[in-house]
């Protein structure tokens, strides 16, 4: 029986899954316990010692105790990177080598199996670019020592020592690499999710901020017009309905990740919003057609800049200019306001009364600055030398994606 919580689940086989897909559990990392069973290779030497077939049994017993103790110490520290390269570990490995040489040379026979055991400990501890040379050196040394005691049969001991050293090191290194790659993949996935959340939050802020501002402005205009011109008020109400329906469509598209803002559409909406707020819109557009990506980016800038002009500027005139070359496109939005959102309802709104300088650090412009910078563009916003507020955006154009812009270019001022 499986259970789920917050988008994750656990199946009856013990694997986790996310979004309906099972995610394999890597399990705990290997430890020194994985190399302890190999000590059973020394049971033959222990049996001979226990049966009294080994000369100088006290020396053999102490040597066996020393080998087992040093082997356990080394292999358990070999699975911690910091402990593996520490001086005590290297010193213990050297002592283990000397004990192994003494037992193998002094007794021979089954005691020679301690040479491949030492290879296991060395392979677990000495991982790196010198592994091949170390493995070959230990194999040759073990083969010479075993040959002195067993003749040609010592070749098997040398080969076994080489294999135990190299194979152990390779397997453990691959295990570490797989775990590091898995951790890196999970980190990349986590960052991708965070970036997507940030992108979506920016899109939602820009989308709803502009749309709600247009609805508020048109609602205020309808309220002012209703007592003296019901027809004009109904026109504003119709526009509110149209903006609301369009907002619903855009939100659905934004949620599914397929929203593509058109610059021509945004310019039309900007004229409508500025006119409803009592601001004269002037729109000029020239230059080559823009790519879809550039149009989308500049559309967001138009949306945010016009929203700020409507809410905060107190302007009487707002100029929007789009120019470009074959490599780059530029958008400039200039208003003549003083930052005192003049009373659309009869007096200044304390919430909307914002100094133009404060608009530079707003969430919308800050998010657009980051977005344009990621695309190789730039955004500058600040007070104009002759008064008012200026927003300038530049984006690069990709010639391979150039498409015709929507509608005819706007070459005249719109009052």
Coordinates of C-alpha atoms in Angstrom, one line a residue:
X1 CA 0.0 0.0 0.0
X2 CA 1.5 3.4 -1.0
X3 CA 1.0 6.7 0.7
X4 CA 1.5 10.3 -0.6
X5 CA 2.1 13.6 1.0
X6 CA 3.0 17.0 -0.4
X7 CA 3.7 15.6 -3.9
X8 CA 5.9 12.7 -2.8
X9 CA 5.0 9.1 -2.1
X10 CA 6.4 5.8 -0.9
X11 CA 5.6 2.6 -2.7
X12 CA 5.2 -0.8 -1.1
X13 CA 8.7 -1.7 -2.4
X14 CA 10.2 1.2 -0.3
X15 CA 11.1 3.5 -3.2
X16 CA 10.2 7.1 -3.2
X17 CA 8.5 8.8 -6.1
X18 CA 7.8 12.4 -7.1
X19 CA 5.2 13.5 -9.6
X20 CA 4.2 9.9 -10.3
X21 CA 7.8 8.8 -11.1
X22 CA 9.7 6.5 -8.8
X23 CA 13.0 7.8 -7.4
X24 CA 15.6 5.1 -6.6
X25 CA 17.1 5.2 -3.1
X26 CA 20.9 5.1 -3.2
X27 CA 21.0 3.5 0.2
X28 CA 23.6 4.2 2.9
X29 CA 27.2 4.8 1.8
X30 CA 29.7 1.9 2.1
X31 CA 31.7 1.6 5.4
X32 CA 34.5 -0.4 6.7
X33 CA 32.1 -3.3 7.5
X34 CA 32.1 -4.1 3.8
X35 CA 35.8 -5.1 3.9
X36 CA 35.7 -7.0 7.2
X37 CA 34.5 -10.4 5.8
X38 CA 37.8 -10.6 3.8
X39 CA 39.6 -11.3 7.1
X40 CA 38.3 -14.8 6.8
X41 CA 41.2 -15.3 4.4
X42 CA 43.4 -15.5 7.4
X43 CA 41.5 -18.4 9.0
X44 CA 44.0 -20.8 7.6
X45 CA 46.9 -19.1 9.4
X46 CA 44.8 -18.9 12.6
X47 CA 44.0 -22.6 12.3
X48 CA 47.7 -23.6 11.9
X49 CA 48.6 -21.4 14.9
X50 CA 45.8 -22.9 17.0
X51 CA 46.9 -26.5 16.0
X52 CA 50.5 -25.8 16.9
X53 CA 51.8 -26.1 13.3
X54 CA 53.3 -22.7 13.3
X55 CA 56.8 -22.2 14.7
X56 CA 57.2 -19.5 17.3
X57 CA 53.4 -19.3 18.0
X58 CA 53.7 -16.3 20.3
X59 CA 55.3 -14.3 17.6
X60 CA 52.7 -15.5 15.1
X61 CA 49.9 -14.8 17.4
X62 CA 51.1 -11.3 18.2
X63 CA 51.6 -10.7 14.5
X64 CA 48.1 -11.9 13.7
X65 CA 46.6 -9.7 16.4
X66 CA 48.6 -6.7 15.1
X67 CA 47.6 -7.3 11.5
X68 CA 43.8 -7.6 12.3
X69 CA 43.9 -4.5 14.5
X70 CA 45.7 -2.4 12.0
X71 CA 43.6 -3.7 9.1
X72 CA 40.3 -2.8 10.9
X73 CA 41.7 0.6 11.9
X74 CA 42.8 1.4 8.3
X75 CA 39.7 0.2 6.4
X76 CA 37.2 2.0 8.7
X77 CA 39.1 5.3 8.2
X78 CA 39.4 4.7 4.5
X79 CA 35.7 5.6 4.0
X80 CA 36.1 9.1 5.3
X81 CA 38.0 11.4 2.9
X82 CA 39.6 13.6 5.6
X83 CA 40.6 10.6 7.8
X84 CA 41.8 8.7 4.8
X85 CA 44.4 11.3 3.9
X86 CA 45.4 12.0 7.6
X87 CA 48.9 11.1 8.8
X88 CA 47.7 8.5 11.4
X89 CA 46.0 6.5 8.7
X90 CA 49.1 6.6 6.5
X91 CA 51.3 5.6 9.4
X92 CA 49.0 2.7 10.3
X93 CA 49.1 1.6 6.7
X94 CA 52.9 1.6 6.8
X95 CA 52.9 -0.5 10.0
X96 CA 50.4 -2.9 8.4
X97 CA 52.7 -3.3 5.4
X98 CA 55.7 -4.1 7.7
X99 CA 53.6 -6.6 9.7
X100 CA 52.4 -8.2 6.5
X101 CA 55.9 -8.5 5.1
X102 CA 57.2 -10.0 8.3
X103 CA 54.4 -12.7 8.5
X104 CA 54.6 -13.5 4.8
X105 CA 58.4 -13.8 4.7
X106 CA 58.7 -15.5 8.1
X107 CA 56.0 -18.2 7.7
X108 CA 54.9 -18.5 4.0
X109 CA 52.1 -20.9 3.2
X110 CA 48.7 -19.7 4.2
X111 CA 50.3 -16.6 5.7
X112 CA 51.0 -15.3 2.2
X113 CA 47.3 -14.6 1.9
X114 CA 47.8 -11.6 4.1
X115 CA 49.4 -9.9 1.1
X116 CA 46.2 -9.7 -0.9
X117 CA 44.5 -8.6 2.3
X118 CA 46.9 -5.8 2.6
X119 CA 46.1 -4.9 -1.0
X120 CA 42.4 -4.4 0.0
X121 CA 43.4 -2.0 2.8
X122 CA 45.8 -0.2 0.5
X123 CA 43.3 0.1 -2.4
X124 CA 40.7 1.5 0.0
X125 CA 43.0 4.1 1.4
X126 CA 45.3 5.0 -1.6
X127 CA 42.9 6.3 -4.3
X128 CA 44.2 8.7 -6.8
X129 CA 46.3 9.1 -9.9
X130 CA 49.1 7.0 -8.5
X131 CA 46.9 4.0 -8.0
X132 CA 48.1 2.1 -11.1
X133 CA 51.8 2.4 -10.0
X134 CA 51.0 1.4 -6.5
X135 CA 49.0 -1.6 -7.6
X136 CA 51.7 -2.8 -10.0
X137 CA 54.4 -2.3 -7.3
X138 CA 52.5 -4.2 -4.6
X139 CA 51.7 -7.0 -7.1
X140 CA 55.4 -7.4 -8.1
X141 CA 56.5 -7.2 -4.5
X142 CA 53.9 -9.8 -3.4
X143 CA 54.9 -12.0 -6.3
X144 CA 58.6 -11.9 -5.4
X145 CA 58.0 -12.6 -1.7
X146 CA 55.6 -15.4 -2.5
X147 CA 58.0 -16.8 -5.1
X148 CA 60.8 -17.0 -2.5
X149 CA 58.5 -19.2 -0.4
X150 CA 56.4 -21.1 -2.9
X151 CA 58.3 -20.9 -6.2
X152 CA 56.2 -20.3 -9.3
X153 CA 53.0 -20.6 -7.3
X154 CA 53.8 -17.2 -5.9
X155 CA 52.6 -15.7 -9.2
X156 CA 49.0 -16.2 -8.0
X157 CA 49.7 -14.3 -4.8
X158 CA 51.2 -11.4 -6.8
X159 CA 48.3 -11.4 -9.2
X160 CA 45.8 -11.5 -6.4
X161 CA 47.4 -8.7 -4.6
X162 CA 47.4 -6.5 -7.7
X163 CA 43.7 -7.2 -8.3
X164 CA 42.6 -6.7 -4.7
X165 CA 44.4 -3.3 -4.7
X166 CA 43.2 -1.9 -8.0
X167 CA 39.7 -3.4 -8.0
X168 CA 38.9 -2.2 -4.5
X169 CA 40.1 1.3 -5.3
X170 CA 38.2 1.5 -8.6
X171 CA 35.0 0.2 -7.1
X172 CA 35.1 2.6 -4.1
X173 CA 36.1 5.6 -6.4
X174 CA 33.2 4.8 -8.7
X175 CA 30.8 4.6 -5.8
X176 CA 32.0 8.0 -4.5
X177 CA 31.7 9.5 -8.0
X178 CA 28.1 8.2 -8.5
X179 CA 27.1 9.7 -5.2
X180 CA 28.6 13.0 -6.0
X181 CA 26.9 13.1 -9.4
X182 CA 23.6 12.2 -7.8
X183 CA 24.1 15.0 -5.2
X184 CA 25.0 17.4 -8.0
X185 CA 21.9 16.4 -10.1
X186 CA 19.7 16.9 -7.1
X187 CA 21.2 20.3 -6.4
X188 CA 20.8 21.4 -10.0
X189 CA 17.2 20.2 -9.9
X190 CA 16.6 22.2 -6.7
X191 CA 18.1 25.3 -8.2
X192 CA 16.0 24.9 -11.4
X193 CA 12.9 24.7 -9.3
X194 CA 13.9 27.8 -7.4
X195 CA 14.6 29.8 -10.6
X196 CA 11.3 28.7 -12.1
X197 CA 9.5 29.8 -9.0
X198 CA 11.3 33.2 -9.1
X199 CA 10.5 33.6 -12.8
X200 CA 6.8 32.7 -12.3
X201 CA 6.5 35.1 -9.3
X202 CA 8.0 37.9 -11.5
X203 CA 5.6 37.1 -14.3
X204 CA 2.6 37.1 -12.0
X205 CA 3.6 40.3 -10.3
X206 CA 4.1 42.1 -13.7
X207 CA 0.9 40.6 -15.1
X208 CA -1.5 41.3 -12.2
X209 CA 0.1 44.6 -11.2
X210 CA -0.5 46.1 -14.6
X211 CA -4.0 44.5 -15.1
X212 CA -5.3 45.5 -11.7
X213 CA -3.9 49.1 -12.1
X214 CA -5.8 49.4 -15.5
X215 CA -9.0 48.1 -13.8
X216 CA -8.7 50.5 -10.9
X217 CA -8.0 53.5 -13.3
X218 CA -10.9 52.7 -15.6
X219 CA -13.2 52.1 -12.6
X220 CA -12.4 55.5 -11.2
X221 CA -12.9 57.0 -14.7
X222 CA -16.3 55.3 -14.9
X223 CA -17.3 56.6 -11.5
X224 CA -16.4 60.1 -12.4
X225 CA -18.2 60.0 -15.8
X226 CA -21.4 58.2 -14.6
X227 CA -23.2 61.3 -13.2
X228 CA -22.7 63.4 -16.4
X229 CA -22.1 61.0 -19.3
X230 CA -23.5 57.5 -18.8
X231 CA -22.5 56.5 -22.3
X232 CA -18.8 57.2 -21.7
X233 CA -19.1 55.5 -18.3
X234 CA -20.5 52.4 -20.0
X235 CA -17.6 52.4 -22.4
X236 CA -15.1 52.4 -19.5
X237 CA -17.1 49.5 -17.9
X238 CA -16.9 47.6 -21.2
X239 CA -13.2 48.1 -21.3
X240 CA -13.0 46.8 -17.7
X241 CA -14.8 43.7 -18.7
X242 CA -12.5 43.3 -21.7
X243 CA -9.4 43.8 -19.6
X244 CA -10.6 41.3 -17.0
X245 CA -11.3 38.6 -19.7
X246 CA -7.9 39.2 -21.2
X247 CA -6.3 38.9 -17.8
X248 CA -8.0 35.6 -17.2
X249 CA -6.6 34.3 -20.5
X250 CA -3.1 35.6 -19.8
X251 CA -3.1 34.1 -16.3
X252 CA -4.0 30.7 -17.7
X253 CA -1.2 31.0 -20.3
X254 CA 1.2 32.1 -17.6
X255 CA 0.4 29.2 -15.4
X256 CA 1.0 26.7 -18.2
X257 CA 4.3 28.4 -19.1
X258 CA 3.4 29.4 -22.6
X259 CA 2.7 33.0 -22.3
X260 CA 4.2 35.1 -25.1
X261 CA 3.7 38.8 -24.7
X262 CA 3.5 40.8 -28.0
X263 CA 4.9 44.3 -28.0
X264 CA 2.2 45.6 -30.3
X265 CA -0.5 44.4 -28.0
X266 CA 1.2 45.9 -24.9
X267 CA 1.6 49.2 -26.7
X268 CA -2.2 49.3 -27.4
X269 CA -3.0 48.4 -23.8
X270 CA -0.5 51.1 -22.7
X271 CA -2.3 53.8 -24.8
X272 CA -5.7 52.7 -23.4
X273 CA -4.5 52.7 -19.7
X274 CA -2.7 56.1 -20.1
X275 CA -5.8 57.7 -21.8
X276 CA -8.1 56.4 -19.0
X277 CA -5.8 57.9 -16.4
X278 CA -5.8 61.3 -18.1
X279 CA -2.3 61.0 -19.4
X280 CA -1.6 61.8 -23.1
X281 CA 0.1 58.8 -24.7
X282 CA 2.7 59.3 -27.5
X283 CA 3.9 56.1 -29.2
X284 CA 6.7 55.9 -31.8
X285 CA 8.1 52.8 -33.3
X286 CA 10.8 52.4 -35.9
X287 CA 13.5 50.0 -36.9
X288 CA 13.6 46.4 -38.0
X289 CA 11.1 43.7 -36.9
X290 CA 11.9 42.3 -33.4
X291 CA 12.4 38.7 -32.5
X292 CA 9.7 37.0 -30.4
X293 CA 12.0 37.0 -27.3
X294 CA 12.8 40.6 -27.7
X295 CA 9.2 41.5 -28.1
X296 CA 8.3 39.6 -25.0
X297 CA 10.9 41.3 -22.9
X298 CA 10.1 44.8 -24.1
X299 CA 6.4 44.1 -23.6
X300 CA 7.1 43.4 -20.0
X301 CA 9.0 46.7 -19.7
X302 CA 6.2 48.6 -21.3
X303 CA 3.7 47.0 -19.0
X304 CA 5.7 47.8 -15.8
X305 CA 6.8 51.3 -16.9
X306 CA 3.2 52.4 -17.8
X307 CA 1.8 50.9 -14.6
X308 CA 4.3 53.0 -12.6
X309 CA 3.4 56.1 -14.7
X310 CA -0.3 55.6 -14.1
X311 CA 0.1 54.9 -10.4
X312 CA 2.9 57.2 -9.3
X313 CA 3.9 59.9 -11.7
X314 CA 1.1 62.4 -11.7
X315 CA 2.2 63.1 -15.4
X316 CA 0.2 64.8 -18.1
X317 CA 2.2 63.2 -21.0
X318 CA 4.0 59.9 -21.5
X319 CA 6.2 59.1 -24.5
X320 CA 7.0 55.5 -25.5
X321 CA 9.7 55.1 -28.2
X322 CA 10.8 51.8 -29.8
X323 CA 13.9 51.9 -32.0
X324 CA 16.4 49.4 -33.1
X325 CA 19.2 48.1 -35.3
X326 CA 19.9 44.7 -36.7
X327 CA 21.7 43.8 -33.4
X328 CA 19.9 45.5 -30.6
X329 CA 16.5 47.1 -29.9
X330 CA 15.8 50.0 -27.5
X331 CA 12.7 51.0 -25.6
X332 CA 12.3 54.3 -23.9
X333 CA 9.4 55.4 -21.7
X334 CA 9.5 59.0 -20.5
X335 CA 6.8 60.9 -18.5
X336 CA 6.7 64.5 -17.3
X337 CA 5.4 63.7 -13.9
X338 CA 6.6 64.9 -10.5
X339 CA 5.9 61.7 -8.6
X340 CA 2.7 63.0 -7.0
X341 CA -0.1 60.6 -8.2
X342 CA -2.5 63.5 -8.8
X343 CA -5.9 63.0 -7.4
X344 CA -7.7 60.7 -9.8
X345 CA -10.5 60.7 -7.1
X346 CA -10.1 64.3 -6.1
X347 CA -6.8 64.3 -4.2
X348 CA -3.6 62.6 -3.8
X349 CA -3.6 59.0 -2.7
X350 CA -1.2 58.6 0.2
X351 CA -0.4 55.0 -0.8
X352 CA 0.4 56.0 -4.4
X353 CA 2.2 59.2 -3.6
X354 CA 5.7 57.9 -4.3
X355 CA 8.8 59.8 -5.1
X356 CA 10.1 59.0 -8.6
X357 CA 13.4 57.9 -7.2
X358 CA 11.6 55.2 -5.1
X359 CA 10.4 53.6 -8.3
X360 CA 14.0 52.6 -9.3
X361 CA 14.2 50.0 -6.6
X362 CA 10.6 48.6 -7.0
X363 CA 10.0 44.9 -7.2
X364 CA 8.8 45.1 -10.8
X365 CA 11.8 47.1 -12.2
X366 CA 14.3 45.1 -10.1
X367 CA 12.8 41.9 -11.5
X368 CA 12.9 43.2 -15.1
X369 CA 16.5 44.3 -14.6
X370 CA 17.5 40.8 -13.7
X371 CA 15.5 39.3 -16.5
X372 CA 17.0 41.6 -19.2
X373 CA 20.5 41.0 -17.8
X374 CA 20.0 37.3 -18.1
X375 CA 19.1 37.8 -21.8
X376 CA 22.2 40.0 -22.4
X377 CA 20.2 43.2 -22.2
X378 CA 20.1 46.1 -19.7
X379 CA 17.5 48.3 -18.0
X380 CA 18.0 51.8 -16.6
X381 CA 15.4 53.8 -14.7
X382 CA 15.6 57.2 -13.0
X383 CA 14.6 60.9 -13.0
X384 CA 15.0 62.7 -16.3
X385 CA 17.3 65.7 -16.6
X386 CA 14.3 67.9 -17.6
X387 CA 12.0 66.5 -15.0
X388 CA 9.8 63.4 -15.0
X389 CA 11.0 59.8 -15.0
X390 CA 12.7 57.7 -17.7
X391 CA 12.9 54.0 -18.2
X392 CA 15.3 52.7 -20.9
X393 CA 15.6 49.1 -21.9
X394 CA 18.0 47.5 -24.5
X395 CA 17.8 43.8 -25.6
X396 CA 19.9 41.9 -28.2
X397 CA 18.4 40.5 -31.4
X398 CA 19.0 37.1 -32.7
X399 CA 19.0 37.3 -36.5
X400 CA 18.0 33.7 -36.8
X401 CA 14.7 34.3 -35.0
X402 CA 13.7 37.6 -36.6
X403 CA 10.0 37.6 -37.5
X404 CA 7.6 40.2 -38.7
X405 CA 6.1 42.3 -35.9
X406 CA 2.4 42.4 -35.2
X407 CA 0.5 45.0 -37.2
X408 CA 1.9 48.1 -38.9
X409 CA 4.6 50.1 -37.3
X410 CA 3.4 53.1 -35.4
X411 CA 5.0 56.2 -36.9
X412 CA 2.7 59.0 -35.6
X413 CA 1.9 60.4 -32.2
X414 CA -1.4 59.3 -30.7
X415 CA -3.2 61.8 -28.6

